[in-house]
Amino acid sequence: MKNYYGNFGGMFVPEMMVTPLKKINEEFEKIKNDKKFKKELNYLLKEFVGRPTPLYFAKNFSKDIGCKIYLKREDLLHSGAHKINNTLGQALLAKKIGAKEIIAETGAGQHGVATAIAGSIVKLPVKIFMGEKDIERQKMNVYRMKLFGAKVIPATSGSKTLKDAVNEALRYYLANSKKSYYLIGSVVGPMPYPKIVRHFQKIISKETKKQILKKEKKLPTYIIACVGGGSNAIGSFDSFINKKINLIGVEAGGDNIKHGKTLSKGTIGVFQGTKSYVLQNSDGQIQEAHSISAGLDYPGVGPIHAYLKDSTKANYFSVTDDEATNALEYLCKSEGILPALESAHGIAYVLQNKKKFRKNDLVIITVSGRGDKDVAQLLESDKI
Amino acid sequence: MIKNKNEFKKNTFMPFVVLGDPNKENSKKIIKKLVENGADALELGFAFSDPVADGPVIQLANKRVLDKNNSTKNNFEIIQNIRSYSNIPISLMLSYNLALAFGLENFYKKCSELKINGLLFPDIPVEENKDINYFSKKYKINQVYLIATNSNEERIKKISKFARGYIYLVSTLGTTGMRNEIDKTIKTKIKQIKKYTNLPIYVGFGISKPTHVQNVLEMGADGAICGSSFCKIIENNLNDDYLMIKNIGVFCRKMSQSTNAKIKKNKVGDY
């Protein structure tokens, strides 16, 4: 198993977890190029989920910024976000391995919903671990998970957000690895997960590349995506790495005091099975992240992003809660698209850095999910 | 590692507590009480914000310590205090990130200064041991490894090659915590491990009664490690320091006595 991306990655897990993870890796390597598996997954992605997603020319947004801006519309996917690309792939893998149930963590609830849906497809029961605080701020997604038949288990330890949901899922998996498949939702965690999730998400950039070459006869100058754990960003970057294209990941700036700027403000550490950048204090205790968007509220980040950052193959910036909220409203009014608060971070980056873009720039922003799930929260917060 | 002489012996009872729990001063008293009541060796944990392999009781112990802003520096001060009165074998158990944050080489150096006998990172399997293998040799610290009930023979062989001090056999798949019974299948695991190493095998996870200690020794293990029960005594007596420390001593004595028939002598200064 190729376990590292530069200095990052690895499999920092208790001995009890090594054997199950190795088995997952073996099965994944066996089936990822298997014709029957690919056919089954591609069929589902096309007919069930709605791929390929459009690459939409955002006319009014382009005019406001002064260059061409396209939006990769992952928000149009069944379930409302890119997460389903990965959950279907891994659910088929779980079935293949002979798992009796699927477990997963979720932050914003998008991965939870996408896992619940995938569980229905492969007919496996699903348990979703979700931070108590996130259950509160993403009520609608909790209800959706239940509609799809998943059991939602509150994570009540620590900050009661995504990182604690991951802890609880890992603890459950330690005890139940014989019957359960842990379906991780981002390019985080121990190997082989970063590799597996990247594999299933890279379809985003594969499509984008084909689409932009058809529409514009050239490659883009910018690819922009939000980064929490980093799955939609890796998916968006994959085909464009090493191509002299500005790859920009946008992290959660929070309220500027509390934030989720793991790559821009974190330091190198080992957290939840992987070596990467982490928000931690000088003793190595993990700090709580903060973001208005539950999906970016995570003090770790995928090791591939740590590698891309250190090798300057990609750059990482942040925008604040307020900037993201304003960008969400902007995209609604200018383009008629309601992005998820997570995805609004990518939009906000462009709005905040208008001067950076030249007339000839060709910018692609991934709208990783739709904002329907955030409506209740925005309504309550009175921000708009 | 001292050749031909291992500080970790057979017939061992090794209690575990989290350093600094419930606070620095009482933690020192609790550990002294353990040493005075038959502990053959100590396993001391460093509190971590995200202890993945720990069940609810030790998670709470971690939280108690971190809520008081305890630091790695404090942990070393408590160990320093133990070393002022005892040479009892000490094994440290901590998440790798804490040692990384301290500076890995500095961490080993500090362990060496404090005459730490064993060091276990539960989140480092042999696949990731390159750095710790280097420093544990350089600073002569026994690097302890976990073996699990789902570790196959090939892994056991590989782990045995790197392991020093003792083998920590995890009795069950899951997190730390008290359990009613100890899985009988570990008997075959113990036999399997003995094919590849002469190191003592200590069984941990789930050990919470004197009969558990007897059980694992009967199954061929060389010792038992018990943590959650001690943390639970602390948790149950947060308002009464006297009772907390007294009960720790009584329970430790009971557990320790079940390692053999003879009643152990007071260990202070025996080393």
XYZ file of C-alpha atoms in Angstrom:
655
model
C 0.000 0.000 0.000
C 1.392 3.403 -0.942
C 0.728 5.022 2.366
C 2.106 8.530 2.018
C 1.761 11.722 0.027
C 5.163 13.275 0.569
C 5.446 13.362 4.355
C 1.723 13.143 4.898
C -0.793 10.366 5.350
C -0.033 7.007 6.913
C -2.082 4.648 9.011
C -1.874 5.787 12.629
C -4.399 3.449 14.178
C -4.519 0.948 17.038
C -3.452 -2.590 16.133
C -7.099 -3.735 16.293
C -7.851 -1.647 13.223
C -4.881 -2.569 11.034
C -6.175 -5.906 9.784
C -9.635 -4.586 8.806
C -8.107 -1.552 7.027
C -5.708 -3.752 5.094
C -8.602 -5.912 4.008
C -10.521 -2.854 2.782
C -7.443 -1.758 0.854
C -6.970 -5.149 -0.770
C -10.599 -5.361 -1.864
C -10.539 -1.789 -3.136
C -7.435 -2.419 -5.241
C -9.083 -5.529 -6.643
C -12.360 -3.958 -7.659
C -11.460 -0.389 -8.599
C -10.586 -1.414 -12.164
C -12.968 -4.339 -12.307
C -15.234 -3.981 -15.355
C -18.382 -5.167 -13.638
C -17.851 -2.858 -10.668
C -17.170 0.147 -12.872
C -20.200 -0.574 -14.986
C -22.448 -0.835 -11.946
C -21.102 2.375 -10.406
C -21.232 4.317 -13.667
C -24.798 3.247 -14.227
C -25.799 4.511 -10.787
C -23.878 7.761 -11.208
C -25.583 8.438 -14.520
C -29.131 7.199 -14.051
C -29.621 7.490 -10.291
C -27.484 10.457 -9.299
C -27.539 12.521 -12.482
C -23.951 12.680 -13.704
C -22.356 14.339 -15.530
C -23.191 17.557 -13.713
C -23.340 20.733 -15.813
C -20.462 23.156 -16.043
C -22.493 26.332 -16.003
C -21.331 29.686 -17.317
C -22.246 32.204 -14.617
C -22.930 35.210 -16.822
C -23.780 37.841 -14.231
C -21.121 36.736 -11.774
C -18.576 36.824 -14.634
C -19.592 40.386 -15.508
C -19.247 41.504 -11.873
C -15.741 40.063 -11.555
C -14.541 40.851 -15.048
C -13.513 37.387 -16.251
C -15.189 34.176 -17.258
C -16.536 32.146 -14.355
C -17.980 28.681 -14.628
C -19.693 26.759 -11.844
C -19.345 22.992 -11.549
C -22.823 22.082 -10.439
C -22.386 19.246 -7.929
C -25.302 20.852 -6.109
C -27.607 19.403 -8.757
C -26.771 15.829 -7.847
C -29.392 13.610 -6.274
C -29.084 14.096 -2.488
C -27.851 17.650 -2.992
C -24.076 17.363 -2.838
C -20.933 15.711 -4.198
C -20.813 13.318 -1.240
C -22.871 10.722 -3.093
C -20.074 10.128 -5.655
C -18.081 8.568 -2.848
C -20.825 6.891 -0.833
C -22.115 4.844 -3.773
C -18.613 3.671 -4.641
C -17.808 2.719 -1.061
C -21.215 1.145 -0.434
C -20.630 -1.187 -3.386
C -17.213 -1.945 -1.904
C -18.805 -2.657 1.506
C -21.230 -5.066 -0.107
C -18.374 -6.766 -1.923
C -16.425 -7.177 1.326
C -19.453 -8.815 2.885
C -20.177 -6.153 5.489
C -23.420 -6.487 7.413
C -23.844 -2.777 8.084
C -22.423 0.592 7.095
C -21.423 3.254 9.571
C -20.417 6.844 8.830
C -19.766 10.216 10.437
C -21.330 13.413 9.246
C -20.869 17.123 9.837
C -23.378 19.087 7.775
C -25.363 15.926 7.268
C -24.742 15.746 3.518
C -22.460 12.755 3.853
C -24.922 11.176 6.274
C -27.770 11.618 3.806
C -25.646 10.348 0.912
C -24.608 7.299 2.974
C -28.201 6.603 3.995
C -29.203 6.695 0.321
C -26.322 4.417 -0.664
C -27.352 2.043 2.122
C -30.842 1.834 0.605
C -29.333 1.010 -2.787
C -27.116 -1.834 -1.519
C -29.642 -2.905 1.100
C -27.411 -2.549 4.143
C -28.475 -0.952 7.427
C -26.790 2.403 8.126
C -25.718 4.055 11.374
C -24.675 7.708 11.231
C -22.624 9.352 13.979
C -23.273 13.084 14.201
C -22.175 15.720 16.704
C -24.947 16.896 18.993
C -24.315 20.507 17.974
C -24.577 19.602 14.287
C -27.793 17.654 14.901
C -29.191 20.877 16.281
C -28.078 23.116 13.390
C -28.828 20.636 10.585
C -32.222 19.350 11.683
C -33.528 18.886 8.179
C -30.695 16.595 7.152
C -31.131 14.556 10.334
C -34.740 14.024 9.371
C -33.766 13.135 5.806
C -31.305 10.501 7.058
C -34.064 8.963 9.124
C -36.420 8.981 6.129
C -33.859 6.951 4.210
C -33.829 4.474 7.058
C -30.566 5.405 8.793
C -30.116 5.469 12.540
C -28.584 8.746 13.749
C -26.368 8.419 16.827
C -25.447 11.678 18.602
C -21.777 12.252 19.453
C -21.843 13.963 22.817
C -18.119 14.206 23.586
C -15.752 17.142 23.051
C -16.949 19.914 20.763
C -19.970 17.825 19.705
C -19.189 18.462 16.028
C -17.616 16.587 13.114
C -14.359 15.612 14.844
C -16.276 14.016 17.698
C -18.554 12.214 15.261
C -15.396 10.761 13.673
C -14.095 9.713 17.129
C -17.354 7.959 17.941
C -17.461 6.216 14.565
C -13.845 5.059 15.025
C -14.621 3.726 18.512
C -17.643 1.877 17.223
C -15.586 0.498 14.361
C -12.865 -0.735 16.755
C -15.441 -2.998 18.361
C -17.407 -3.933 15.252
C -14.944 -4.168 12.373
C -15.966 -7.759 11.717
C -19.499 -6.833 10.675
C -19.304 -3.108 9.900
C -17.864 -1.122 7.040
C -16.779 2.394 8.018
C -17.657 4.647 5.101
C -15.559 7.777 5.639
C -16.919 10.853 3.907
C -13.797 12.843 3.208
C -10.168 12.394 2.180
C -9.252 12.201 5.868
C -8.540 9.363 8.290
C -6.001 6.561 7.974
C -4.982 5.018 4.692
C -6.545 3.646 2.561
C -9.401 6.139 3.053
C -7.793 9.269 1.569
C -6.930 7.208 -1.489
C -10.378 5.617 -1.797
C -12.342 8.839 -1.356
C -10.092 10.659 -3.835
C -10.647 7.849 -6.331
C -14.415 8.202 -6.162
C -14.388 12.021 -6.183
C -11.959 12.598 -9.016
C -14.848 12.233 -11.457
C -15.596 15.923 -10.720
C -12.395 17.166 -12.363
C -12.452 14.500 -15.034
C -15.782 15.835 -16.235
C -14.791 19.473 -15.743
C -11.711 19.063 -17.914
C -13.672 17.530 -20.749
C -16.413 20.143 -20.459
C -14.169 23.204 -20.352
C -12.075 21.999 -23.283
C -15.271 21.583 -25.277
C -16.680 24.960 -24.268
C -13.572 27.131 -24.231
C -10.977 25.067 -26.128
C -8.510 25.694 -23.321
C -7.770 24.745 -19.757
C -8.919 26.983 -16.891
C -6.540 29.323 -15.076
C -8.217 28.809 -11.680
C -9.956 25.930 -9.942
C -11.557 26.971 -6.666
C -13.221 24.775 -4.067
C -13.971 24.904 -0.359
C -11.946 22.715 2.019
C -13.113 21.100 5.239
C -11.714 17.588 5.143
C -11.162 18.306 1.475
C -13.063 15.738 -0.592
C -14.775 18.038 -3.094
C -11.554 20.035 -3.442
C -9.480 16.927 -4.228
C -12.161 15.806 -6.641
C -12.079 19.226 -8.307
C -8.261 19.456 -8.431
C -7.309 15.915 -9.407
C -7.084 16.206 -13.210
C -5.488 19.659 -12.982
C -2.575 18.999 -10.601
C 0.857 19.756 -12.133
C -0.731 21.689 -14.978
C 0.250 25.248 -14.040
C -3.314 25.964 -13.045
C -4.044 27.916 -9.877
C -5.646 25.430 -7.549
C -7.228 27.250 -4.636
C -8.757 25.686 -1.560
C -10.878 27.948 0.620
C -11.056 27.183 4.318
C -13.456 28.374 6.977
C -12.304 31.691 8.436
C -15.067 31.513 11.031
C -15.348 34.746 12.997
C -11.598 35.282 12.568
C -10.913 34.348 16.196
C -12.357 30.858 16.094
C -11.955 29.217 12.703
C -11.287 26.107 10.643
C -8.107 27.332 8.934
C -6.299 24.035 9.333
C -3.962 24.455 6.356
C -3.289 28.174 6.748
C -3.012 28.273 10.557
C -2.469 24.672 11.671
C 0.744 22.758 12.365
C 1.805 19.254 11.411
C 0.507 16.488 13.643
C -1.111 13.076 13.790
C -4.853 13.181 14.248
C -7.577 10.620 13.584
C -5.265 8.171 11.896
C -3.359 10.454 9.569
C -0.373 12.782 9.523
C -1.407 16.159 8.211
C -1.967 19.747 9.305
C -3.978 20.022 12.501
C -5.349 22.799 14.682
C -3.602 22.048 17.962
C -2.004 23.763 20.939
C 1.690 23.578 21.823
C 1.113 20.360 23.815
C -0.468 18.632 20.821
C -4.025 18.802 22.145
C -6.492 19.190 19.284
C -8.287 22.539 19.248
C -11.913 23.020 18.398
C -12.593 24.437 14.973
C -15.380 26.860 14.250
C -17.395 27.625 11.162
C -20.932 28.684 10.361
C -20.924 25.726 7.973
C -20.916 22.403 9.792
C -19.140 20.730 6.866
C -16.026 22.899 7.299
C -16.034 22.783 11.092
C -13.103 20.362 11.396
C -9.627 20.821 12.963
C -7.974 18.336 10.591
C -7.589 18.149 6.834
C -6.829 15.442 4.287
C -3.116 14.550 3.955
C -3.199 15.062 0.179
C -3.998 18.733 0.755
C -1.126 18.999 3.234
C 1.116 17.619 0.519
C -0.287 19.936 -2.175
C 0.198 22.908 0.138
C 3.786 22.105 1.071
C 4.746 21.368 -2.533
C 2.942 24.602 -3.583
C 0.912 22.658 -6.118
C -2.167 24.229 -4.541
C -2.764 27.287 -2.370
C -5.115 27.663 0.533
C -6.912 30.771 1.767
C -9.923 31.482 3.923
C -13.049 33.605 4.089
C -15.107 34.457 7.159
C -18.586 33.286 8.169
C -20.030 36.655 7.164
C -18.272 36.715 3.804
C -19.578 33.215 3.059
C -23.119 34.149 4.093
C -23.004 37.255 1.888
C -21.687 35.166 -1.012
C -24.557 32.734 -0.583
C -27.000 35.599 -0.858
C -25.082 37.071 -3.797
C -25.222 33.850 -5.808
C -28.955 33.512 -5.130
C -29.637 37.011 -6.424
C -27.141 37.159 -9.289
C -27.375 33.626 -10.655
C -30.490 32.084 -9.136
C -28.425 29.404 -7.417
C -28.605 28.670 -3.693
C -25.233 27.131 -2.758
C -24.494 25.318 0.483
C -22.755 27.504 3.082
C -19.676 25.322 2.533
C -19.644 25.963 -1.225
C -20.364 29.661 -0.641
C -16.791 29.898 0.728
C -15.468 29.338 -2.807
C -17.813 31.989 -4.214
C -16.816 34.395 -1.434
C -13.130 33.970 -2.194
C -13.687 35.253 -5.735
C -15.864 38.143 -4.537
C -13.269 39.124 -1.923
C -10.362 38.932 -4.373
C -11.918 40.549 -7.394
C -8.711 42.464 -8.175
C -6.709 39.292 -8.482
C -8.556 38.156 -11.597
C -7.619 39.374 -15.089
C -9.862 39.619 -18.107
C -8.366 36.501 -19.667
C -8.763 34.364 -16.592
C -10.971 31.346 -16.823
C -12.245 30.465 -13.368
C -14.049 27.322 -12.289
C -15.676 27.174 -8.870
C -17.092 23.919 -7.587
C -20.510 24.336 -6.049
C -20.198 21.191 -3.992
C -23.713 21.241 -2.597
C -26.984 23.089 -2.511
C -28.048 25.339 0.324
C -31.516 24.011 1.044
C -30.144 22.376 4.181
C -28.933 25.784 5.439
C -32.183 27.680 5.017
C -33.496 26.932 8.512
C -30.180 27.921 10.093
C -29.998 31.192 8.121
C -33.573 31.990 9.006
C -32.857 31.518 12.715
C -29.559 33.398 12.647
C -31.187 36.422 11.041
C -28.071 36.926 8.921
C -29.895 37.588 5.691
C 16.962 -1.899 26.888
C 19.194 -3.632 29.339
C 20.294 -6.894 27.825
C 19.436 -10.099 29.682
C 17.468 -8.178 32.213
C 13.951 -7.016 31.726
C 12.355 -4.841 34.391
C 8.954 -6.144 33.344
C 8.445 -9.458 35.075
C 6.060 -12.356 35.230
C 3.170 -12.459 37.659
C 2.569 -8.760 37.321
C -0.282 -6.502 38.187
C -0.004 -3.165 36.410
C -2.533 -0.467 37.259
C -3.176 2.380 34.820
C -4.131 5.933 35.694
C -4.098 9.159 33.721
C -1.364 11.512 34.916
C -2.866 14.562 36.607
C -6.206 12.918 37.355
C -8.102 14.380 39.142
C -5.466 17.084 39.732
C -1.716 17.231 40.058
C -1.437 16.824 43.834
C -3.983 14.040 44.189
C -2.534 12.298 41.172
C 0.815 12.086 42.993
C -0.916 10.689 46.081
C -2.926 8.173 44.044
C 0.170 6.871 42.286
C 2.046 6.572 45.580
C -0.890 4.632 46.979
C -0.706 2.235 44.004
C 3.008 1.701 44.558
C 2.394 1.042 48.263
C -0.369 -1.436 47.554
C 1.227 -4.060 45.435
C 1.497 -2.557 41.949
C 4.360 -4.410 40.238
C 4.652 -1.802 37.538
C 2.762 1.327 36.533
C 1.183 2.270 33.281
C 0.660 6.008 33.141
C -1.410 7.744 30.511
C -1.128 11.261 29.102
C -4.502 12.902 28.698
C -5.431 13.596 25.083
C -8.297 15.615 23.641
C -9.355 12.881 21.204
C -8.572 9.453 22.675
C -9.931 7.125 19.998
C -9.137 3.811 21.728
C -10.665 4.831 25.050
C -14.115 4.050 26.361
C -16.304 6.511 28.295
C -14.579 6.165 31.707
C -11.044 6.962 30.526
C -12.419 9.606 28.157
C -13.866 11.339 31.214
C -10.554 10.992 33.063
C -8.827 12.636 30.096
C -11.354 15.430 30.162
C -10.923 16.023 33.914
C -7.198 16.464 33.360
C -7.472 18.698 30.295
C -10.134 20.876 31.904
C -7.480 21.772 34.493
C -5.098 22.784 31.698
C -2.680 20.041 32.579
C 0.332 19.942 30.299
C 2.997 17.505 29.176
C 5.387 19.394 31.455
C 3.118 18.691 34.453
C 3.023 15.005 33.554
C 6.806 14.833 33.637
C 6.825 16.602 37.011
C 4.510 13.959 38.441
C 6.803 11.210 37.125
C 9.781 13.045 38.614
C 7.975 12.901 41.928
C 7.484 9.111 41.627
C 11.172 8.697 40.890
C 12.007 10.528 44.130
C 10.719 7.537 46.123
C 10.558 4.514 43.819
C 12.252 2.750 40.947
C 9.107 0.815 40.065
C 8.964 0.024 36.331
C 6.975 2.736 34.577
C 5.425 2.419 31.167
C 3.932 5.467 29.492
C 0.937 5.239 27.188
C 0.063 8.207 25.043
C -1.200 9.354 21.686
C 1.669 9.857 19.281
C 0.708 13.464 18.583
C 1.605 14.501 22.141
C 5.155 13.188 21.728
C 5.415 14.806 18.297
C 4.359 18.153 19.731
C 6.998 17.839 22.470
C 9.584 16.987 19.820
C 10.023 13.256 19.334
C 13.714 13.124 20.188
C 13.230 15.414 23.192
C 10.456 13.167 24.360
C 12.669 10.072 24.321
C 15.471 12.023 25.957
C 13.145 13.103 28.756
C 11.898 9.514 29.190
C 15.479 8.380 29.461
C 16.262 11.015 32.121
C 13.248 9.909 34.155
C 14.231 6.241 33.821
C 11.025 5.376 32.007
C 11.047 1.660 31.305
C 8.454 1.299 28.591
C 6.726 3.497 26.065
C 3.559 2.621 24.183
C 1.896 4.664 21.451
C -1.442 2.920 20.901
C -1.860 4.662 17.543
C 1.445 3.476 16.098
C 1.275 0.060 14.473
C 4.563 -1.500 13.299
C 3.915 -0.064 9.827
C 4.540 3.442 11.180
C 7.353 2.713 13.621
C 10.403 3.921 11.714
C 11.007 7.031 13.841
C 10.108 5.531 17.197
C 12.191 2.469 16.455
C 15.194 4.708 15.869
C 14.774 6.817 19.002
C 13.805 3.940 21.292
C 17.115 2.282 20.425
C 19.092 5.495 20.703
C 17.679 6.316 24.155
C 17.312 2.707 25.349
C 13.594 2.869 26.060
C 11.598 -0.349 25.687
C 9.132 0.211 22.874
C 5.939 -1.605 23.772
C 3.409 -2.685 21.136
C -0.185 -3.814 21.139
C -1.226 -7.190 19.812
C -4.933 -7.630 19.157
C -7.176 -10.666 18.940
C -7.425 -10.052 15.193
C -3.646 -9.827 14.645
C -2.723 -12.841 12.539
C 0.396 -14.959 12.958
C 2.352 -12.992 10.387
C 1.642 -9.732 12.235
C 2.436 -11.277 15.613
C 5.794 -12.355 14.235
C 6.482 -8.873 12.887
C 5.389 -7.101 16.078
C 7.448 -9.487 18.219
C 10.514 -8.514 16.240
C 10.187 -4.870 17.304
C 8.579 -5.228 20.730
C 10.614 -4.695 23.885
C 9.666 -4.724 27.573
C 6.372 -6.553 27.375
C 3.617 -7.391 24.928
C 0.351 -5.593 25.536
C -2.341 -8.058 24.500
C -5.675 -6.332 23.946
C -8.244 -8.785 25.279
C -11.087 -7.718 23.056
C -11.997 -5.713 19.962
C -13.231 -2.359 21.171
C -12.246 0.484 23.454
C -10.943 0.430 27.017
C -13.490 -0.208 29.712
C -14.790 -2.599 32.305
C -16.301 -5.828 31.068
C -18.020 -8.697 32.814
C -15.897 -11.459 31.371
C -12.571 -11.901 29.683
C -12.708 -13.566 26.283
C -11.454 -17.152 26.586
C -10.063 -17.164 23.051
C -7.066 -15.103 24.168
C -5.614 -18.364 25.480
C -4.764 -19.445 21.926
C -3.497 -15.952 21.125
C -1.125 -16.137 24.106
C 0.203 -19.485 22.896
C 0.702 -18.055 19.429
C 2.598 -15.035 20.760
C 4.864 -17.228 22.900
C 6.106 -18.913 19.754
C 7.747 -15.669 18.710
C 8.842 -13.906 21.870
C 9.992 -14.513 25.422
C 8.724 -11.122 26.563
C 6.089 -11.189 29.300
C 2.554 -10.874 27.962
C 0.272 -8.504 29.842
C -3.426 -8.508 29.080
C -5.363 -5.250 29.134
C -8.818 -3.855 28.197
C -11.740 -5.093 30.233
C -9.779 -6.232 33.307
C -11.849 -5.024 36.244
C -12.093 -7.813 38.847
C -9.589 -9.904 40.808
C -10.978 -13.010 39.077
C -10.076 -11.448 35.709
C -6.474 -11.193 36.849
C -6.504 -14.846 37.891
C -8.223 -15.827 34.635
C -5.655 -14.242 32.349
C -2.750 -15.680 34.350
C -4.352 -19.115 34.151
C -4.656 -18.664 30.400
C -0.899 -18.255 30.240
C -0.472 -14.476 30.419
C 2.235 -12.981 32.609
C 0.305 -10.046 33.885
C -2.836 -7.963 33.847
C -3.374 -4.252 33.225
C -6.346 -2.480 34.738
C -7.258 1.148 34.061
C -10.922 2.054 33.830
C -11.715 0.671 37.301
C -9.179 3.028 38.881
C -10.451 5.970 36.853
C -13.974 5.075 37.952
C -12.934 5.132 41.648
C -11.557 8.623 41.082
C -14.732 9.680 39.253
C -16.946 8.337 42.048
C -15.049 10.098 44.822
C -14.314 13.529 43.391
C -15.752 15.164 46.502
C -13.834 13.069 49.000
C -10.067 12.923 48.510
C -9.545 10.714 51.533
C -11.989 8.071 50.365
C -10.748 8.296 46.790
C -7.172 7.535 47.741
C -8.137 4.926 50.307
C -10.355 3.039 47.824
C -7.635 3.147 45.179
C -5.303 1.437 47.642
C -7.822 -1.192 48.706
C -8.717 -2.104 45.108
C -5.094 -2.174 43.976
C -4.186 -4.486 46.861
C -7.040 -6.841 45.974
C -6.128 -6.966 42.298
C -2.453 -7.349 43.019
C -2.972 -10.154 45.506
C -4.806 -12.174 42.922
C -1.639 -12.453 40.829
C -0.354 -14.996 43.332
C -1.301 -16.644 46.542
C 1.248 -14.984 48.711
C 0.519 -11.583 50.079
C 2.868 -9.044 48.633
C 4.990 -6.907 50.792
C 4.915 -3.164 50.803
C 6.828 -2.222 47.698
C 8.158 1.204 48.609
C 11.897 1.205 48.419
C 12.024 -2.438 47.396
C 13.637 -1.647 44.116
